[in-house]
Coordinates of N, CA, C and O in Angstrom, one line a residue:
M1 N 81.6 89.8 95.8 CA 81.5 91.0 96.6 C 80.7 92.1 95.8 O 81.0 92.4 94.7
K2 N 79.7 92.6 96.5 CA 78.9 93.7 95.9 C 79.6 95.0 96.0 O 80.0 95.4 97.1
I3 N 79.7 95.7 94.9 CA 80.4 97.0 94.9 C 79.2 98.0 94.8 O 78.4 98.0 93.8
N4 N 79.2 98.9 95.7 CA 78.1 100.0 95.7 C 78.5 101.0 94.6 O 79.7 101.4 94.6
K5 N 77.6 101.4 93.8 CA 77.8 102.4 92.7 C 78.0 103.7 93.4 O 77.3 104.1 94.3
T6 N 79.0 104.4 92.9 CA 79.2 105.8 93.4 C 78.5 106.8 92.5 O 78.1 106.4 91.4
N7 N 78.5 108.0 92.9 CA 77.9 109.1 92.0 C 78.6 109.1 90.7 O 77.9 109.3 89.6
A8 N 79.9 109.0 90.7 CA 80.7 109.1 89.4 C 80.2 107.9 88.5 O 80.0 108.1 87.3
A9 N 80.0 106.7 89.1 CA 79.6 105.6 88.3 C 78.2 105.8 87.7 O 77.9 105.5 86.5
R10 N 77.3 106.3 88.5 CA 76.0 106.6 88.1 C 76.0 107.6 86.9 O 75.2 107.5 85.9
L11 N 76.8 108.6 87.0 CA 76.9 109.6 85.9 C 77.4 108.9 84.6 O 77.0 109.3 83.5
L12 N 78.4 108.0 84.7 CA 78.9 107.3 83.6 C 77.8 106.4 83.0 O 77.7 106.3 81.7
D13 N 77.0 105.8 83.8 CA 75.9 105.0 83.4 C 74.9 105.8 82.6 O 74.5 105.5 81.5
K14 N 74.6 107.0 83.1 CA 73.6 107.9 82.5 C 74.1 108.3 81.1 O 73.4 108.5 80.2
A15 N 75.5 108.5 81.0 CA 76.1 109.0 79.8 C 76.3 107.8 78.8 O 76.9 108.0 77.7
K16 N 76.0 106.6 79.3 CA 76.2 105.3 78.5 C 77.7 105.1 78.1 O 78.0 104.8 77.0
I17 N 78.5 105.4 79.1 CA 80.0 105.2 78.9 C 80.4 103.9 79.6 O 80.0 103.6 80.8
A18 N 81.1 103.1 78.9 CA 81.6 101.8 79.4 C 82.8 102.0 80.4 O 83.6 102.9 80.1
Y19 N 82.7 101.4 81.5 CA 83.7 101.5 82.5 C 83.7 100.2 83.4 O 82.7 99.4 83.3
E20 N 84.7 100.1 84.2 CA 84.7 99.0 85.2 C 85.0 99.6 86.6 O 85.9 100.5 86.7
L21 N 84.4 99.2 87.6 CA 84.7 99.6 89.0 C 85.7 98.5 89.5 O 85.4 97.3 89.5
I22 N 86.8 99.0 90.0 CA 87.9 98.1 90.4 C 88.2 98.4 91.9 O 88.8 99.5 92.2
P23 N 87.9 97.5 92.8 CA 88.2 97.7 94.2 C 89.7 97.5 94.5 O 90.3 96.7 93.8
Y24 N 90.2 98.1 95.5 CA 91.6 97.9 96.0 C 91.6 98.1 97.5 O 90.7 98.7 98.1
E25 N 92.7 97.5 98.1 CA 92.9 97.6 99.5 C 93.4 99.0 99.9 O 94.4 99.5 99.3
V26 N 92.7 99.7 100.8 CA 93.1 101.0 101.2 C 94.1 100.9 102.3 O 93.9 100.1 103.2
D27 N 95.1 101.7 102.2 CA 96.1 101.9 103.3 C 96.0 103.3 103.8 O 96.4 104.2 103.1
E28 N 95.4 103.5 105.0 CA 95.1 104.9 105.5 C 96.4 105.7 105.6 O 96.4 106.9 105.6
N29 N 97.5 105.0 105.7 CA 98.8 105.7 105.9 C 99.5 106.0 104.6 O 100.5 106.6 104.5
D30 N 98.9 105.4 103.5 CA 99.5 105.7 102.1 C 98.3 105.8 101.1 O 97.9 104.8 100.6
L31 N 97.8 107.0 100.9 CA 96.7 107.2 100.0 C 97.2 107.5 98.6 O 96.5 107.9 97.7
S32 N 98.5 107.3 98.4 CA 99.1 107.7 97.1 C 98.6 106.8 95.9 O 98.2 105.7 96.1
A33 N 98.7 107.5 94.7 CA 98.3 106.7 93.5 C 99.4 105.6 93.3 O 99.0 104.6 92.7
I34 N 100.6 105.8 93.8 CA 101.6 104.7 93.6 C 101.1 103.5 94.4 O 101.2 102.4 93.8
H35 N 100.6 103.6 95.6 CA 100.0 102.5 96.3 C 98.9 101.9 95.6 O 98.7 100.7 95.5
V36 N 98.0 102.7 95.0 CA 96.8 102.2 94.3 C 97.3 101.4 93.1 O 96.8 100.3 92.9
A37 N 98.2 101.9 92.3 CA 98.7 101.2 91.1 C 99.3 99.8 91.5 O 99.1 98.8 90.9
A38 N 100.1 99.8 92.6 CA 100.7 98.6 93.1 C 99.6 97.6 93.5 O 99.7 96.4 93.2
S39 N 98.6 98.1 94.2 CA 97.5 97.2 94.7 C 96.7 96.7 93.5 O 96.2 95.5 93.5
L40 N 96.6 97.4 92.4 CA 95.9 97.0 91.2 C 96.8 96.1 90.3 O 96.3 95.5 89.3
G41 N 98.1 96.2 90.5 CA 99.0 95.5 89.6 C 99.1 96.2 88.3 O 99.2 95.6 87.2
E42 N 98.9 97.5 88.3 CA 98.9 98.3 87.0 C 100.0 99.3 86.9 O 100.7 99.6 87.9
N43 N 100.3 99.7 85.7 CA 101.3 100.7 85.4 C 100.9 102.0 86.0 O 99.8 102.5 85.8
I44 N 101.8 102.6 86.8 CA 101.5 103.8 87.5 C 101.2 104.9 86.5 O 100.5 105.9 86.8
E45 N 101.7 104.9 85.3 CA 101.4 105.9 84.3 C 100.0 105.9 83.9 O 99.5 106.8 83.3
Q46 N 99.2 104.8 84.2 CA 97.8 104.7 83.8 C 96.9 105.0 85.0 O 95.7 105.0 84.8
V47 N 97.4 105.2 86.2 CA 96.6 105.5 87.4 C 96.8 107.0 87.7 O 97.8 107.4 88.1
F48 N 95.7 107.7 87.4 CA 95.7 109.1 87.4 C 95.1 109.6 88.8 O 94.2 109.0 89.3
K49 N 95.7 110.7 89.3 CA 95.2 111.3 90.5 C 94.5 112.6 90.1 O 94.8 113.3 89.1
T50 N 93.5 113.0 90.9 CA 92.7 114.2 90.7 C 93.1 115.2 91.7 O 93.0 115.0 93.0
L51 N 93.6 116.4 91.3 CA 94.0 117.5 92.2 C 93.1 118.7 91.9 O 92.7 119.0 90.8
V52 N 92.8 119.4 93.0 CA 91.9 120.6 92.9 C 92.8 121.8 93.2 O 93.5 121.8 94.3
L53 N 92.8 122.7 92.4 CA 93.7 123.9 92.5 C 92.8 125.2 92.5 O 91.6 125.1 92.1
H54 N 93.4 126.3 92.9 CA 92.7 127.6 92.9 C 93.7 128.6 92.2 O 94.8 128.7 92.6
G55 N 93.1 129.2 91.1 CA 93.9 130.1 90.4 C 93.6 131.6 90.7 O 92.5 131.8 91.2
D56 N 94.5 132.5 90.5 CA 94.3 133.9 90.9 C 93.2 134.6 90.0 O 92.7 135.6 90.4
K57 N 93.0 134.0 88.8 CA 92.0 134.6 87.9 C 90.7 133.8 87.8 O 89.6 134.3 87.8
S58 N 90.9 132.5 87.6 CA 89.8 131.6 87.2 C 89.1 131.0 88.4 O 88.0 130.5 88.3
G59 N 89.7 131.1 89.6 CA 89.1 130.4 90.8 C 89.5 128.9 90.7 O 90.6 128.6 90.3
Y60 N 88.6 128.0 91.1 CA 88.9 126.6 91.2 C 89.0 125.9 89.9 O 88.2 126.2 89.0
F61 N 89.9 124.9 89.8 CA 90.0 124.1 88.6 C 90.6 122.8 89.0 O 91.1 122.6 90.1
V62 N 90.5 121.8 88.1 CA 90.9 120.4 88.4 C 92.0 120.0 87.4 O 91.9 120.2 86.2
C63 N 93.0 119.3 88.0 CA 94.1 118.7 87.2 C 94.1 117.2 87.4 O 94.0 116.8 88.6
V64 N 94.2 116.4 86.3 CA 94.2 115.0 86.4 C 95.5 114.5 85.8 O 95.8 114.7 84.6
I65 N 96.4 113.9 86.7 CA 97.7 113.6 86.2 C 98.1 112.2 86.6 O 97.6 111.7 87.6
P66 N 99.1 111.6 85.9 CA 99.6 110.3 86.3 C 100.1 110.3 87.7 O 100.7 111.3 88.1
G67 N 99.8 109.2 88.4 CA 100.0 109.2 89.9 C 101.4 109.5 90.5 O 101.4 110.0 91.6
E68 N 102.5 109.2 89.8 CA 103.7 109.4 90.5 C 104.3 110.8 90.2 O 105.4 111.1 90.6
H69 N 103.6 111.6 89.4 CA 104.1 112.9 89.1 C 103.5 114.0 90.0 O 102.5 113.8 90.6
E70 N 104.2 115.1 90.0 CA 103.7 116.3 90.7 C 103.2 117.3 89.7 O 103.9 117.4 88.7
V71 N 102.1 118.0 89.9 CA 101.7 119.0 89.0 C 102.6 120.1 89.0 O 103.1 120.5 90.0
D72 N 103.0 120.6 87.8 CA 103.8 121.8 87.7 C 102.9 123.0 87.8 O 102.1 123.2 86.9
L73 N 103.0 123.8 88.9 CA 102.0 124.9 89.1 C 102.1 126.0 88.0 O 101.1 126.5 87.7
K74 N 103.2 126.2 87.4 CA 103.4 127.2 86.3 C 102.6 126.7 85.1 O 101.9 127.4 84.5
L75 N 102.8 125.4 84.8 CA 102.0 124.8 83.6 C 100.5 124.8 83.8 O 99.7 125.1 82.9
A76 N 100.2 124.4 85.1 CA 98.7 124.4 85.4 C 98.1 125.8 85.3 O 97.0 126.0 84.8
A77 N 98.8 126.8 85.8 CA 98.4 128.2 85.8 C 98.2 128.6 84.3 O 97.2 129.1 83.9
K78 N 99.2 128.3 83.5 CA 99.1 128.7 82.1 C 98.0 128.0 81.4 O 97.2 128.7 80.7
A79 N 97.8 126.7 81.6 CA 96.7 125.9 81.0 C 95.3 126.5 81.3 O 94.4 126.5 80.5
S80 N 95.2 127.0 82.6 CA 93.9 127.4 83.1 C 93.7 128.9 83.0 O 92.7 129.4 83.5
G81 N 94.6 129.6 82.4 CA 94.5 131.1 82.2 C 94.8 131.9 83.4 O 94.2 133.0 83.5
N82 N 95.6 131.4 84.3 CA 95.9 132.1 85.5 C 97.4 132.5 85.4 O 98.2 132.0 84.7
K83 N 97.7 133.5 86.3 CA 99.1 133.9 86.5 C 99.8 133.0 87.5 O 100.9 132.6 87.3
K84 N 99.1 132.6 88.5 CA 99.6 131.7 89.5 C 98.4 130.9 90.1 O 97.2 131.3 90.0
C85 N 98.8 129.7 90.6 CA 97.8 128.9 91.2 C 98.4 128.0 92.3 O 99.6 127.9 92.4
D86 N 97.6 127.4 93.2 CA 98.1 126.6 94.2 C 97.1 125.5 94.5 O 95.9 125.6 94.2
L87 N 97.5 124.3 95.0 CA 96.6 123.3 95.4 C 95.8 123.8 96.6 O 96.3 124.6 97.4
I88 N 94.5 123.4 96.6 CA 93.7 123.9 97.8 C 94.1 123.1 99.0 O 94.5 122.0 98.9
P89 N 93.8 123.7 100.2 CA 94.1 123.0 101.5 C 93.1 121.8 101.5 O 92.0 121.8 101.1
V90 N 93.6 120.6 102.1 CA 92.8 119.4 102.2 C 91.5 119.7 102.8 O 90.4 119.1 102.4
K91 N 91.4 120.5 103.8 CA 90.2 120.8 104.6 C 89.1 121.4 103.7 O 87.9 121.3 104.0
E92 N 89.5 122.0 102.6 CA 88.5 122.6 101.6 C 87.9 121.6 100.6 O 86.9 121.9 100.0
L93 N 88.6 120.4 100.5 CA 88.3 119.5 99.4 C 86.8 119.0 99.6 O 86.1 119.0 98.6
L94 N 86.5 118.4 100.7 CA 85.1 117.9 100.9 C 84.0 118.9 100.7 O 83.1 118.7 99.9
P95 N 84.0 120.1 101.4 CA 83.0 121.0 101.2 C 82.9 121.5 99.7 O 81.8 121.8 99.2
L96 N 84.0 121.6 99.1 CA 84.0 122.1 97.7 C 83.6 121.1 96.7 O 82.8 121.4 95.8
T97 N 84.1 119.9 96.8 CA 83.8 118.8 95.8 C 82.9 117.7 96.2 O 82.3 117.1 95.3
G98 N 82.7 117.5 97.5 CA 81.9 116.4 97.9 C 82.8 115.1 98.1 O 82.2 114.1 98.4
Y99 N 84.0 115.3 97.8 CA 85.0 114.1 97.9 C 86.0 114.3 99.0 O 86.4 115.5 99.3
I100 N 86.6 113.2 99.5 CA 87.7 113.3 100.5 C 89.0 113.0 99.8 O 89.0 112.4 98.7
R101 N 90.1 113.4 100.5 CA 91.4 113.1 100.0 C 91.6 111.6 99.8 O 91.2 110.8 100.7
G102 N 92.1 111.1 98.7 CA 92.2 109.7 98.4 C 91.0 109.1 97.8 O 91.0 108.0 97.4
G103 N 90.0 109.9 97.6 CA 88.7 109.5 97.0 C 88.1 110.5 96.1 O 86.9 110.6 96.0
C104 N 88.9 111.4 95.5 CA 88.4 112.5 94.7 C 88.4 112.1 93.3 O 89.4 111.8 92.7
S105 N 87.2 112.1 92.7 CA 87.0 111.8 91.3 C 86.8 113.0 90.4 O 86.2 114.0 90.9
P106 N 87.4 113.0 89.2 CA 87.1 114.1 88.3 C 85.7 114.2 87.8 O 85.3 115.1 87.1
I107 N 84.9 113.1 88.1 CA 83.5 113.0 87.6 C 82.6 113.2 88.8 O 82.8 112.5 89.9
G108 N 81.6 114.0 88.7 CA 80.6 114.1 89.7 C 80.9 114.9 90.9 O 80.3 114.7 92.0
M109 N 81.7 115.9 90.8 CA 81.9 116.9 91.9 C 80.6 117.7 92.1 O 79.8 117.7 91.2
K110 N 80.5 118.3 93.3 CA 79.3 119.1 93.6 C 78.9 120.0 92.5 O 77.8 120.2 92.2
K111 N 79.9 120.7 91.9 CA 79.7 121.5 90.7 C 80.8 121.2 89.7 O 81.9 120.7 90.1
H112 N 80.6 121.5 88.4 CA 81.7 121.3 87.4 C 82.7 122.4 87.5 O 82.4 123.6 87.6
F113 N 84.0 122.0 87.6 CA 85.1 123.0 87.5 C 85.8 122.7 86.2 O 85.9 121.6 85.7
P114 N 86.5 123.7 85.6 CA 87.3 123.5 84.4 C 88.3 122.4 84.8 O 88.9 122.4 85.9
T115 N 88.5 121.4 83.9 CA 89.3 120.3 84.1 C 90.3 120.1 83.0 O 90.0 120.3 81.8
Y116 N 91.5 119.8 83.5 CA 92.7 119.6 82.6 C 93.3 118.3 82.8 O 93.6 117.9 84.0
I117 N 93.5 117.5 81.8 CA 94.1 116.1 81.9 C 95.4 116.1 81.2 O 95.5 116.6 80.1
H118 N 96.4 115.6 81.9 CA 97.8 115.5 81.3 C 97.7 114.7 80.0 O 97.1 113.6 79.9
E119 N 98.5 115.2 79.0 CA 98.4 114.7 77.6 C 98.8 113.2 77.5 O 98.4 112.5 76.5
T120 N 99.5 112.6 78.4 CA 99.9 111.2 78.3 C 98.7 110.2 78.4 O 98.9 109.1 78.0
C121 N 97.6 110.7 78.9 CA 96.4 109.8 79.0 C 96.1 109.2 77.7 O 95.6 108.0 77.7
R122 N 96.3 109.9 76.6 CA 95.9 109.3 75.3 C 96.8 108.2 74.8 O 96.5 107.6 73.8
Q123 N 97.9 107.9 75.5 CA 98.8 106.8 75.1 C 98.3 105.5 75.4 O 98.8 104.5 75.0
F124 N 97.2 105.4 76.2 CA 96.7 104.2 76.8 C 95.3 103.9 76.3 O 94.5 104.8 76.2
P125 N 95.0 102.5 76.2 CA 93.6 102.2 75.8 C 92.6 102.5 77.0 O 91.4 102.7 76.8
Y126 N 93.1 102.4 78.2 CA 92.3 102.8 79.4 C 93.2 103.4 80.5 O 94.4 103.1 80.5
I127 N 92.6 104.1 81.4 CA 93.3 104.7 82.5 C 92.3 104.5 83.7 O 91.2 104.1 83.6
Y128 N 92.9 104.7 84.9 CA 92.1 104.7 86.2 C 92.1 106.0 86.8 O 93.0 106.8 86.8
V129 N 90.9 106.3 87.3 CA 90.7 107.5 88.2 C 89.9 107.1 89.4 O 89.2 106.0 89.3
S130 N 89.9 107.8 90.4 CA 89.1 107.5 91.6 C 87.6 107.4 91.2 O 87.1 108.3 90.5
A131 N 86.9 106.5 91.8 CA 85.5 106.4 91.6 C 84.7 107.3 92.6 O 83.5 107.3 92.6
G132 N 85.4 108.0 93.5 CA 84.8 108.9 94.4 C 84.8 108.5 95.8 O 84.2 109.2 96.7
V133 N 85.3 107.3 96.1 CA 85.5 106.8 97.5 C 86.9 106.1 97.5 O 87.4 105.6 96.5
R134 N 87.5 106.1 98.7 CA 88.7 105.4 98.9 C 88.5 103.9 98.7 O 87.4 103.4 99.1
G135 N 89.4 103.2 98.0 CA 89.2 101.8 97.8 C 88.5 101.4 96.5 O 88.2 100.2 96.3
L136 N 88.2 102.4 95.7 CA 87.5 102.0 94.4 C 88.0 102.9 93.3 O 88.0 104.2 93.4
Q137 N 88.4 102.3 92.2 CA 88.9 103.0 91.0 C 87.9 102.8 89.8 O 87.3 101.7 89.8
I138 N 87.8 103.7 88.9 CA 87.1 103.5 87.7 C 88.1 103.3 86.6 O 89.0 104.1 86.4
K139 N 88.0 102.2 85.8 CA 88.8 102.0 84.7 C 88.0 102.3 83.4 O 86.9 101.8 83.2
L140 N 88.5 103.3 82.6 CA 87.7 103.7 81.4 C 88.7 104.2 80.4 O 89.9 104.5 80.6
A141 N 88.2 104.4 79.2 CA 88.9 104.9 78.1 C 89.2 106.4 78.3 O 88.3 107.1 78.7
P142 N 90.4 106.9 78.0 CA 90.7 108.3 78.3 C 89.7 109.2 77.5 O 89.3 110.2 78.1
G143 N 89.4 108.9 76.3 CA 88.5 109.8 75.5 C 87.1 109.9 76.2 O 86.5 111.0 76.2
D144 N 86.6 108.8 76.9 CA 85.4 108.9 77.6 C 85.5 109.8 78.8 O 84.6 110.6 79.1
L145 N 86.6 109.7 79.5 CA 86.8 110.6 80.7 C 86.9 112.0 80.2 O 86.3 112.9 80.8
I146 N 87.6 112.3 79.1 CA 87.7 113.6 78.6 C 86.3 114.2 78.3 O 86.0 115.3 78.7
R147 N 85.5 113.4 77.6 CA 84.2 113.9 77.2 C 83.3 114.1 78.5 O 82.7 115.1 78.6
E148 N 83.3 113.1 79.4 CA 82.4 113.2 80.5 C 82.8 114.4 81.5 O 81.9 115.0 82.1
S149 N 84.1 114.6 81.6 CA 84.5 115.7 82.6 C 84.7 117.0 81.8 O 85.1 118.0 82.4
R150 N 84.4 117.0 80.5 CA 84.6 118.2 79.6 C 86.0 118.8 79.8 O 86.2 120.0 80.0
A151 N 87.0 117.9 79.7 CA 88.4 118.3 80.0 C 89.1 118.7 78.8 O 88.8 118.3 77.7
E152 N 90.2 119.5 79.1 CA 91.1 119.9 78.0 C 92.4 119.0 78.3 O 92.7 118.8 79.4
I153 N 93.0 118.7 77.1 CA 94.3 117.9 77.2 C 95.4 118.9 77.2 O 95.4 119.8 76.3
C154 N 96.3 118.8 78.1 CA 97.5 119.7 78.1 C 98.6 119.1 78.8 O 98.5 118.0 79.4
R155 N 99.7 119.8 78.9 CA 100.9 119.3 79.6 C 100.8 119.9 81.0 O 100.7 121.2 81.1
L156 N 100.9 119.1 82.0 CA 100.8 119.6 83.4 C 102.0 119.3 84.2 O 102.1 119.7 85.4
F157 N 103.0 118.8 83.6 CA 104.4 118.6 84.3 C 105.4 118.4 83.2 O 105.0 118.0 82.1
E158 N 106.6 118.7 83.5 CA 107.7 118.4 82.6 C 108.2 117.0 82.7 O 108.4 116.5 83.8
E159 N 108.4 116.4 81.6 CA 108.8 114.9 81.6 C 110.3 114.9 81.8 O 111.1 115.7 81.3

């Protein structure tokens, strides 16, 4: 099966970063990272989801967290230098990032936003993030994702 390269994959190629594109079966009724991890047969702690938030001071920013967790808005606000923040409405996602819900990658958004990745990413030799379309994940080393997305490591939820 030929896998079409996404913008995120092309950016990783350009940066000479090793990665794998891993397809999975999309369930339109369940776009959760938990479903993705189950489809891939992977540990949910290694399948990260990309969330876009808006802070009262910084504007838009991105949080990348393990799939079965919810972002703690207080911790996200603190990490990003805001007093408060909220997830953006789904209808704003495509015009803002170029990505749709269930296919939002921290790599290759229309413009770069400050990006924060939950600290547990460093516990693994590789993690998964969306390749920028539903049904395709990028498997890569956390350090490579951190460098390419110019991300900061921080705590984004309480364990």
